CSV table of C-alpha atoms in Angstrom, one decimal:
chain,number,residue,atom,x,y,z
P,151,MET,CA,174.9,53.8,128.4
P,152,ILE,CA,172.0,52.9,130.4
P,153,ALA,CA,173.7,53.6,133.3
P,154,LEU,CA,174.4,56.9,132.1
P,155,GLN,CA,171.0,57.4,130.9
P,156,SER,CA,169.5,57.2,134.7
P,157,LEU,CA,172.2,59.8,135.7
P,158,THR,CA,171.3,62.0,133.7
P,159,THR,CA,167.3,61.9,134.2
P,160,ALA,CA,168.2,61.9,137.9
P,161,ASN,CA,170.3,65.3,137.3
P,162,LEU,CA,167.7,66.8,135.7
P,163,LYS,CA,165.0,66.2,138.0
P,164,GLN,CA,167.4,67.9,140.2
P,165,LYS,CA,167.8,70.9,138.5
P,166,ILE,CA,164.0,71.5,138.2
P,167,PRO,CA,163.2,73.2,141.6
P,168,THR,CA,159.5,72.6,143.3
P,169,THR,CA,157.4,75.8,142.7
P,170,PRO,CA,155.7,77.7,145.8
P,171,ARG,CA,152.5,76.7,143.4
P,172,LYS,CA,153.3,73.0,143.4
P,173,LEU,CA,154.1,72.9,147.1
P,174,LEU,CA,151.2,74.3,148.0
P,175,LEU,CA,148.8,72.2,146.2
P,176,GLN,CA,150.7,69.6,147.6
P,177,LYS,CA,149.9,70.6,151.1
P,178,LEU,CA,146.2,71.5,150.7
P,179,LEU,CA,145.3,68.5,149.3
P,180,SER,CA,146.7,66.0,150.6
P,181,ASP,CA,144.4,65.5,153.5
P,182,TYR,CA,141.2,67.2,151.9
P,183,ASN,CA,138.2,65.5,152.0
P,184,THR,CA,135.6,66.3,149.5
P,185,GLU,CA,132.9,64.6,151.1
P,186,GLU,CA,133.1,67.0,154.3
P,187,LEU,CA,131.9,70.4,154.6
P,188,PRO,CA,133.8,73.7,155.5
P,189,THR,CA,132.4,73.9,158.8
P,190,GLU,CA,131.7,70.7,159.5
P,191,ILE,CA,134.2,70.5,162.4
P,192,LEU,CA,132.9,73.8,163.4
P,193,GLU,CA,129.1,72.4,164.4
P,194,LEU,CA,128.3,75.2,162.0
P,195,PRO,CA,126.4,75.5,158.5
P,196,THR,CA,128.3,76.6,155.5
P,197,VAL,CA,127.3,79.7,154.3
P,198,VAL,CA,127.2,80.5,150.7
P,199,GLU,CA,127.2,83.6,149.2
P,200,VAL,CA,125.0,84.1,145.9
P,201,ASN,CA,124.6,86.3,143.2
P,202,MET,CA,123.5,86.1,139.4
P,203,LYS,CA,124.3,88.1,136.1
P,204,VAL,CA,121.4,88.5,134.2
P,205,LEU,CA,122.8,88.0,130.4
P,206,ALA,CA,120.0,87.6,128.7
P,207,LEU,CA,116.0,86.9,129.2
P,208,TYR,CA,114.4,85.7,126.3
P,209,SER,CA,111.3,83.9,125.2
P,210,VAL,CA,108.7,84.5,127.7
P,211,ASP,CA,106.2,81.7,126.2
P,212,VAL,CA,102.4,81.8,128.0
P,213,ARG,CA,101.7,78.5,126.3
P,214,ASN,CA,103.9,76.5,128.0
P,215,MET,CA,104.5,78.5,130.9
P,216,HIS,CA,108.5,78.9,131.1
P,217,TYR,CA,111.1,81.2,130.3
P,218,TYR,CA,114.9,81.2,129.0
P,219,ILE,CA,118.0,82.8,131.3
P,220,ASP,CA,121.3,83.1,129.8
P,221,ALA,CA,123.5,84.0,132.9
P,222,LEU,CA,126.7,84.2,135.1
P,223,LEU,CA,126.1,82.2,138.7
P,224,ARG,CA,128.8,83.0,141.0
P,225,GLN,CA,129.1,81.4,144.9
P,226,ASN,CA,131.5,82.8,147.2
P,227,TRP,CA,132.1,80.5,150.3
P,228,VAL,CA,134.9,80.2,153.3
P,229,ASP,CA,137.2,77.1,153.3
P,230,PRO,CA,139.2,77.1,156.4
P,231,ARG,CA,140.8,73.7,155.3
P,232,LEU,CA,142.0,75.5,152.3
P,233,ALA,CA,144.0,79.0,153.8
P,234,TRP,CA,147.4,79.1,153.5
P,235,ASN,CA,148.2,82.5,154.8
P,236,THR,CA,148.6,81.0,158.3
P,237,THR,CA,151.4,78.4,157.2
P,238,GLU,CA,155.2,79.7,157.7
P,239,GLU,CA,156.2,78.1,154.5
P,240,LEU,CA,153.3,79.2,152.2
P,241,LYS,CA,152.6,82.8,153.2
P,242,ASN,CA,154.4,84.7,150.7
P,243,TYR,CA,152.4,83.3,148.0
P,244,THR,CA,149.6,86.1,147.9
P,245,ARG,CA,148.3,85.3,144.4
P,246,PRO,CA,144.9,83.2,144.1
P,247,LEU,CA,145.3,79.4,143.2
P,248,MET,CA,143.6,78.2,140.1
P,249,ALA,CA,143.5,74.9,138.5
P,250,SER,CA,141.4,73.0,136.2
P,251,ARG,CA,141.7,70.3,138.1
P,252,LEU,CA,140.8,71.7,141.6
P,253,LYS,CA,136.9,70.8,140.6
P,254,ALA,CA,137.2,67.3,140.7
P,255,VAL,CA,139.2,67.8,144.0
P,256,LEU,CA,137.4,70.9,146.3
P,257,TRP,CA,133.9,70.3,148.1
P,258,LEU,CA,131.3,72.4,145.9
P,259,PRO,CA,127.8,73.2,147.0
P,260,ASP,CA,124.8,71.1,145.3
P,261,LEU,CA,123.1,73.9,144.2
P,262,PHE,CA,119.9,73.7,141.9
P,263,PHE,CA,116.9,75.6,140.7
P,264,ARG,CA,113.5,74.0,142.2
P,265,ASN,CA,111.8,75.5,139.7
P,266,GLY,CA,114.5,74.7,136.6
P,267,ARG,CA,113.2,72.3,133.5
P,268,ASP,CA,116.8,71.9,131.7
P,269,GLY,CA,119.3,73.8,131.2
P,270,TYR,CA,123.6,73.5,130.7
P,271,LEU,CA,126.9,74.7,130.8
P,272,HIS,CA,128.3,77.1,127.9
P,273,LYS,CA,131.6,75.0,126.7
P,274,MET,CA,132.5,77.3,124.2
P,275,THR,CA,135.3,77.6,123.5
P,276,PHE,CA,136.2,75.7,126.6
P,277,PRO,CA,134.4,75.0,129.6
P,278,ASN,CA,132.6,78.1,131.0
P,279,TYR,CA,133.6,78.3,134.7
P,280,LEU,CA,136.1,79.7,137.2
P,281,LEU,CA,137.0,78.1,140.4
P,282,ARG,CA,139.5,80.4,142.6
P,283,VAL,CA,140.8,80.0,146.0
P,284,TYR,CA,141.8,82.8,147.9
P,285,PRO,CA,144.9,82.9,150.4
P,286,ASP,CA,142.7,83.2,153.3
P,287,GLY,CA,140.1,80.0,152.1
P,288,SER,CA,137.8,81.9,150.3
P,289,VAL,CA,136.1,80.0,147.2
P,290,THR,CA,134.9,81.4,144.2
P,291,TYR,CA,132.7,79.7,141.8
P,292,SER,CA,131.8,80.9,138.8
P,293,GLN,CA,129.8,79.5,135.8
P,294,LYS,CA,128.2,80.7,132.7
P,295,ILE,CA,124.5,78.6,132.3
P,296,THR,CA,121.6,78.8,130.1
P,297,MET,CA,118.4,77.7,132.0
P,298,ARG,CA,114.8,77.0,131.2
P,299,PHE,CA,112.6,77.4,134.0
P,300,ALA,CA,109.0,77.3,135.1
P,301,CYS,CA,106.6,80.3,135.8
P,302,GLN,CA,102.7,79.9,136.7
P,303,MET,CA,101.0,82.7,134.9
P,304,ASP,CA,97.8,83.9,136.1
P,305,LEU,CA,96.0,85.0,132.5
P,306,ARG,CA,93.0,86.3,133.4
P,307,THR,CA,93.4,89.9,132.5
P,308,PHE,CA,95.6,88.7,129.5
P,309,PRO,CA,96.7,90.7,127.5
P,310,MET,CA,96.6,93.7,130.0
P,311,ASP,CA,98.6,91.1,132.9
P,312,VAL,CA,101.5,91.4,134.7
P,313,GLN,CA,103.1,88.2,135.0
P,314,ARG,CA,105.8,87.5,138.2
P,315,CYS,CA,108.0,84.7,137.5
P,316,ASP,CA,110.8,83.7,139.5
P,317,ILE,CA,114.5,81.7,140.2
P,318,ASN,CA,114.0,79.4,143.3
P,319,ILE,CA,117.5,77.9,144.7
P,320,GLY,CA,118.1,75.5,146.9
P,321,SER,CA,120.3,72.6,148.0
P,322,TYR,CA,119.1,69.4,146.6
P,323,ALA,CA,121.1,67.1,149.7
P,324,TYR,CA,121.3,69.3,152.7
P,325,THR,CA,119.7,70.9,155.2
P,326,LEU,CA,119.6,74.0,156.9
P,327,SER,CA,121.8,73.0,159.7
P,328,ASP,CA,124.5,72.5,157.1
P,329,LEU,CA,124.4,74.3,154.0
P,330,LYS,CA,122.8,78.0,154.0
P,331,PHE,CA,122.7,80.4,150.6
P,332,VAL,CA,122.2,83.9,150.7
P,333,TRP,CA,121.9,86.6,148.9
P,334,ARG,CA,125.4,89.3,148.2
P,335,GLU,CA,124.1,92.3,149.9
P,336,VAL,CA,125.1,94.5,147.1
P,337,MET,CA,123.2,93.5,143.4
P,338,PRO,CA,122.5,90.2,144.5
P,339,VAL,CA,120.5,89.9,140.5
P,340,GLU,CA,122.7,92.1,137.9
P,341,LEU,CA,120.5,92.9,135.2
P,342,PRO,CA,121.9,94.9,131.7
P,343,LYS,CA,120.4,98.4,131.2
P,344,LYS,CA,116.9,98.5,129.6
P,345,LEU,CA,116.6,94.5,129.7
P,346,GLN,CA,114.0,94.1,126.4
P,347,VAL,CA,111.5,91.1,126.8
P,348,SER,CA,109.6,90.2,123.9
P,349,ASP,CA,105.6,92.0,124.4
P,350,TYR,CA,106.6,92.8,127.6
P,351,LEU,CA,108.3,96.5,129.2
P,352,ALA,CA,112.0,97.2,129.6
P,353,LEU,CA,112.7,95.5,132.8
P,354,THR,CA,114.7,97.3,135.0
P,355,THR,CA,114.4,95.8,139.0
P,356,VAL,CA,114.3,92.5,140.2
P,357,LYS,CA,112.9,91.7,144.1
P,358,THR,CA,115.3,88.9,145.7
P,359,LEU,CA,114.8,87.2,149.2
P,360,ASP,CA,115.1,84.1,151.5
P,361,CYS,CA,112.5,81.6,151.6
P,362,ALA,CA,114.0,79.4,154.1
P,363,LEU,CA,111.1,79.2,155.9
P,364,LEU,CA,108.2,78.6,153.3
P,365,VAL,CA,110.2,74.8,152.4
P,366,LYS,CA,110.1,72.8,155.9
P,367,THR,CA,109.1,69.7,156.7
P,368,SER,CA,107.8,68.6,160.4
P,369,THR,CA,111.5,67.9,161.6
P,370,VAL,CA,113.8,69.7,158.8
P,371,SER,CA,114.5,73.0,157.2
P,372,TYR,CA,116.0,73.6,153.6
P,373,THR,CA,118.4,76.6,152.4
P,374,CYS,CA,116.0,79.0,150.2
P,375,LEU,CA,116.5,81.9,148.2
P,376,ARG,CA,113.9,83.4,145.2
P,377,ALA,CA,114.3,86.3,142.6
P,378,ILE,CA,111.4,87.1,141.3
P,379,PHE,CA,111.1,89.5,137.9
P,380,THR,CA,107.7,91.5,137.4
P,381,PHE,CA,106.4,91.0,133.9
P,382,ASN,CA,104.3,94.2,132.5
P,383,ARG,CA,102.6,93.4,128.7
P,384,GLN,CA,102.7,95.9,126.5
P,385,LEU,CA,99.5,96.2,124.9
P,386,GLY,CA,100.4,97.5,121.6
P,387,TYR,CA,100.6,94.2,119.7
P,388,TYR,CA,97.3,93.3,121.0
P,389,LEU,CA,95.6,96.6,119.8
P,390,VAL,CA,96.7,97.1,116.4
P,391,THR,CA,96.0,92.7,116.1
P,392,PHE,CA,92.6,92.1,117.7
P,393,TYR,CA,91.2,95.4,119.2
P,394,ILE,CA,91.1,97.6,116.5
P,395,PRO,CA,90.0,95.3,113.7
P,396,SER,CA,86.8,93.9,116.1
P,397,ILE,CA,86.2,97.4,117.0
P,398,LEU,CA,86.3,98.1,113.0
P,399,ILE,CA,84.2,95.2,112.3
P,400,ILE,CA,81.1,95.9,114.9
P,401,VAL,CA,81.2,99.6,113.3
P,402,ILE,CA,80.4,98.3,109.9
P,403,SER,CA,77.8,95.4,111.3
P,404,PHE,CA,75.8,98.7,112.7
P,405,LEU,CA,76.0,100.0,109.3
P,406,SER,CA,73.5,97.9,108.3
P,407,PHE,CA,70.9,99.6,110.5
P,408,TRP,CA,71.0,102.4,107.7
P,409,VAL,CA,70.3,99.7,104.7
P,410,ASN,CA,66.7,99.1,104.1
P,411,THR,CA,64.8,96.5,105.4
P,412,ASP,CA,64.0,94.9,101.6
P,413,ALA,CA,67.5,94.5,101.0
P,414,ALA,CA,67.7,91.3,102.8
P,415,THR,CA,70.5,89.8,100.6
P,416,ALA,CA,73.0,93.0,101.5
P,417,ARG,CA,72.0,93.4,105.7
P,418,VAL,CA,72.0,89.6,106.3
P,419,SER,CA,75.2,89.4,104.3
P,420,LEU,CA,76.4,91.8,105.8
P,421,GLY,CA,75.8,90.7,109.3
P,422,LEU,CA,77.1,87.1,108.9
P,423,LEU,CA,80.2,88.0,107.1
P,424,SER,CA,81.1,90.7,110.3
P,425,LEU,CA,80.4,87.0,113.2
P,426,LEU,CA,82.6,85.2,110.2
P,427,CYS,CA,85.7,87.4,110.7
P,428,LEU,CA,85.0,87.7,114.8
P,429,LEU,CA,85.2,83.8,115.0
P,430,THR,CA,88.1,83.3,112.7
P,431,GLN,CA,89.9,86.7,115.1
P,432,ALA,CA,88.7,84.7,118.3
P,433,SER,CA,90.0,81.1,117.2
P,434,TYR,CA,93.2,82.6,116.2
P,435,THR,CA,93.6,84.1,119.5
P,436,MET,CA,93.0,80.5,121.3
P,437,THR,CA,95.7,79.1,120.1
P,438,SER,CA,98.4,81.5,121.2
P,439,LEU,CA,97.2,80.7,124.8
P,440,PRO,CA,96.8,77.4,126.7
P,441,ARG,CA,93.7,75.9,127.7
P,442,VAL,CA,92.8,77.7,131.1
P,443,SER,CA,89.7,76.8,133.3
P,444,TYR,CA,88.9,80.4,133.4
P,445,THR,CA,88.0,83.7,131.1
P,446,THR,CA,90.7,86.0,130.0
P,447,ALA,CA,90.1,89.7,129.7
P,448,ILE,CA,90.5,88.6,125.7
P,449,ASP,CA,87.8,86.1,126.0
P,450,ILE,CA,85.6,88.8,127.4
P,451,TRP,CA,86.0,90.8,124.6
P,452,PHE,CA,85.8,88.4,122.1
P,453,MET,CA,82.3,87.0,123.6
P,454,PHE,CA,80.5,90.6,123.9
P,455,SER,CA,82.0,91.4,120.1
P,456,ILE,CA,79.9,88.3,118.7
P,457,ILE,CA,76.8,89.1,121.1
P,458,PHE,CA,76.6,93.0,119.5
P,459,VAL,CA,76.6,91.4,116.2
P,460,THR,CA,74.3,88.5,116.5
P,461,CYS,CA,71.9,91.2,118.2
P,462,VAL,CA,72.2,93.2,115.0
P,463,LEU,CA,70.9,90.1,113.1
P,464,VAL,CA,68.2,89.4,116.0
P,465,GLU,CA,66.9,93.2,115.0
P,466,TYR,CA,66.8,92.6,111.2
P,467,ALA,CA,64.7,89.7,112.1
P,468,PHE,CA,62.5,91.2,114.5
P,469,ALA,CA,62.1,94.8,112.0
P,470,ILE,CA,61.3,92.7,109.5
P,471,ALA,CA,58.4,90.9,111.4
P,472,MET,CA,57.4,94.1,112.8
P,473,LEU,CA,56.8,95.7,109.1
P,474,GLN,CA,54.7,92.4,108.1
P,475,ARG,CA,52.7,93.0,111.1
P,476,ASN,CA,52.0,96.7,109.8
P,477,GLU,CA,51.8,95.8,106.1
P,478,VAL,CA,48.9,93.3,107.2
P,479,VAL,CA,47.2,96.5,109.4
P,480,SER,CA,47.8,99.1,106.7
P,481,GLY,CA,46.1,96.3,103.6
P,482,ARG,CA,42.9,95.9,105.3
P,483,MET,CA,42.6,100.1,105.8
P,484,ASN,CA,43.4,100.0,102.1
P,485,VAL,CA,40.4,97.1,101.3
P,486,ARG,CA,38.3,99.8,103.2
P,487,GLN,CA,39.0,102.4,101.2
P,488,ILE,CA,38.5,101.1,98.0
P,489,VAL,CA,35.1,100.0,98.7
P,490,SER,CA,34.5,103.2,100.2
P,491,GLU,CA,35.3,104.7,96.9
P,492,GLU,CA,33.4,102.1,94.8
P,493,LEU,CA,30.2,103.2,96.8
P,494,VAL,CA,30.7,106.8,96.3
P,495,HIS,CA,31.5,106.4,92.6
P,496,ARG,CA,28.4,104.4,92.4
P,497,SER,CA,26.0,107.1,94.0
P,498,VAL,CA,27.3,109.8,92.5
P,499,THR,CA,26.8,107.9,88.8
P,500,SER,CA,23.1,107.1,89.9
P,501,GLN,CA,22.4,110.7,90.9
P,502,GLN,CA,23.6,112.2,86.9
P,503,PRO,CA,21.2,114.4,85.8
P,504,SER,CA,19.2,114.0,82.4
P,505,VAL,CA,20.4,117.0,80.1
P,506,GLY,CA,17.6,119.1,79.7
P,507,GLY,CA,17.6,118.4,84.0
P,508,SER,CA,17.2,122.1,86.3
P,509,ASP,CA,19.5,124.4,88.0
P,510,GLU,CA,19.6,122.6,91.1
P,511,SER,CA,20.1,119.7,89.5
P,512,ARG,CA,23.3,120.4,87.6
P,513,LYS,CA,24.6,122.3,90.6
P,514,HIS,CA,24.1,118.8,92.5
P,515,SER,CA,25.8,117.1,89.5
P,516,ALA,CA,28.9,119.5,89.6
P,517,LEU,CA,29.4,119.1,93.8
P,518,CYS,CA,29.2,115.4,93.1
P,519,THR,CA,32.2,115.2,90.1
P,520,GLU,CA,34.2,117.2,92.6
P,521,GLN,CA,33.4,114.9,95.5
P,522,GLU,CA,34.3,112.1,92.9
P,523,ASN,CA,37.6,114.1,91.8
P,524,THR,CA,38.5,114.5,95.9
P,525,MET,CA,37.9,110.6,96.4
P,526,LYS,CA,40.2,109.8,93.2
P,527,ALA,CA,43.3,112.0,94.0
P,528,ALA,CA,43.2,110.9,97.8
P,529,ALA,CA,43.3,107.0,96.2
P,530,THR,CA,46.3,108.0,94.0
P,531,LYS,CA,48.3,109.4,97.0
P,532,THR,CA,48.0,106.7,98.8
P,533,THR,CA,48.8,104.4,96.2
P,534,LYS,CA,52.0,106.6,95.7
P,535,ALA,CA,53.1,106.4,99.8
P,536,GLY,CA,52.6,102.7,99.1
P,537,ILE,CA,55.1,102.3,95.9
P,538,ALA,CA,58.1,103.9,98.6
P,539,PRO,CA,59.7,101.2,100.8
P,540,PRO,CA,58.6,101.3,104.1
P,541,GLU,CA,61.0,102.6,107.1
P,542,SER,CA,61.2,100.6,110.4
P,543,GLU,CA,60.9,102.4,113.4
P,544,ILE,CA,63.3,99.9,114.9
P,545,ASP,CA,66.1,100.5,112.8
P,546,ARG,CA,65.7,104.4,113.6
P,547,CYS,CA,66.3,103.5,117.2
P,548,SER,CA,68.7,101.0,116.8
P,549,ARG,CA,71.3,103.5,114.9
P,550,PHE,CA,71.3,105.2,117.8
P,551,ILE,CA,70.7,102.6,120.9
P,552,PHE,CA,73.8,100.2,119.6
P,553,PRO,CA,76.8,102.9,119.0
P,554,LEU,CA,75.5,104.1,122.7
P,555,CYS,CA,75.8,100.5,124.3
P,556,TYR,CA,78.8,100.1,122.9
P,557,ILE,CA,80.7,103.1,123.6
P,558,ILE,CA,79.2,102.0,127.3
P,559,TYR,CA,80.7,98.7,127.3
P,560,ASN,CA,83.9,100.3,126.0
P,561,ILE,CA,84.5,102.4,128.7
P,562,PHE,CA,83.7,99.7,131.4
P,563,TYR,CA,85.7,97.4,129.6
P,564,TRP,CA,88.9,99.9,129.7
P,565,LEU,CA,88.0,101.4,133.1
P,566,TYR,CA,88.0,98.3,135.0
P,567,TYR,CA,90.9,96.3,133.1
P,568,LEU,CA,93.7,99.3,132.4
P,569,VAL,CA,92.6,101.1,136.2
P,570,ILE,CA,91.1,98.9,138.6
P,571,VAL,CA,93.3,95.9,137.3
P,572,LYS,CA,96.2,97.4,137.8
P,573,GLN,CA,96.1,99.1,141.0
P,574,THR,CA,95.1,96.0,142.2
P,575,GLU,CA,98.1,94.4,141.3
P,576,ASN,CA,100.3,97.1,141.8
P,577,PRO,CA,99.2,98.4,145.0
P,578,ASP,CA,102.6,100.5,145.2
């Protein structure tokens, strides 16, 4: 019985033919050394061609200074040890070689991202990588990855800033004499059409360059590739959220110049509420930005807005002080007027003629009475004028000076950041 089973197993093995693919794998991997570079025997650096297809770019975080990318990372190189088109018994097999176990037995470039913070290889529903070997020894290695990259941002012109964030690719262990990465000549970094990034204009182009000269020590150099993304921030959100509301607050604070100086509660409340609104807006803005050692464009905007509202309050205090000073001077003049009237009244009374006086005395008495009536009328006008609330000359001037200064400030602010700075950041 045992002999019969052994005979049957031997017959089955003889009937199963050895496929060309199996022979190919056995032939190629029999003497393959994964620790040896493909061109090490030739004493030349192994050249690996790199390209990326960006699937998504998102979460450009100003506060933490990083951004995320979903991409297909492709690497291509030639490994002469894997070529079989020159072998007589295998040259008729022209299909590319694919097997899941190739990743563990072949030499692979030790590519890493210098500015990468973390990332992962997609594994749903199967590890998302492709390793393919062609008859001439060409190898294609493709992976779907998600990476979080660090980006050092300059926020001096925020929120009208232009940020340049890069991807820095290098070899972790090999020097430039052993391994060299190069960008693919045609479309080294592919972008989706009109790639939309939150807060920024659509991303359409990316700049690629070789930065090997920048990554070297006194003795050795390392391979380096960079892809630079340029993000132009859109101003619309910040106009609606910060700029336009703060402009309206400033305009409302200027209305206090038309409120009478006697209405102290109304004017002070209007100024303090405007100041409180601006401080609340400024503090909200600061929570969305990192702590930096320089002032940003939005900082300068709120700083001058607060200065304008503070000047409105200071102007009211100065106007009150000037009115009180004028009232003291006018009070002294009123005392003199009253004394003068009293003296005139006494003079008229003392000169009243008797009933049977002469015609000349009667004429003189009538003249004195007319003079007294004139003085009383003047006193009445003065009293009525004093009842009307005084209008500050400083308020009348401020109604034009403050809005004019604010308009001039806005012209210089927007001209500088939207024209001069933009031309400096984009000289082309």
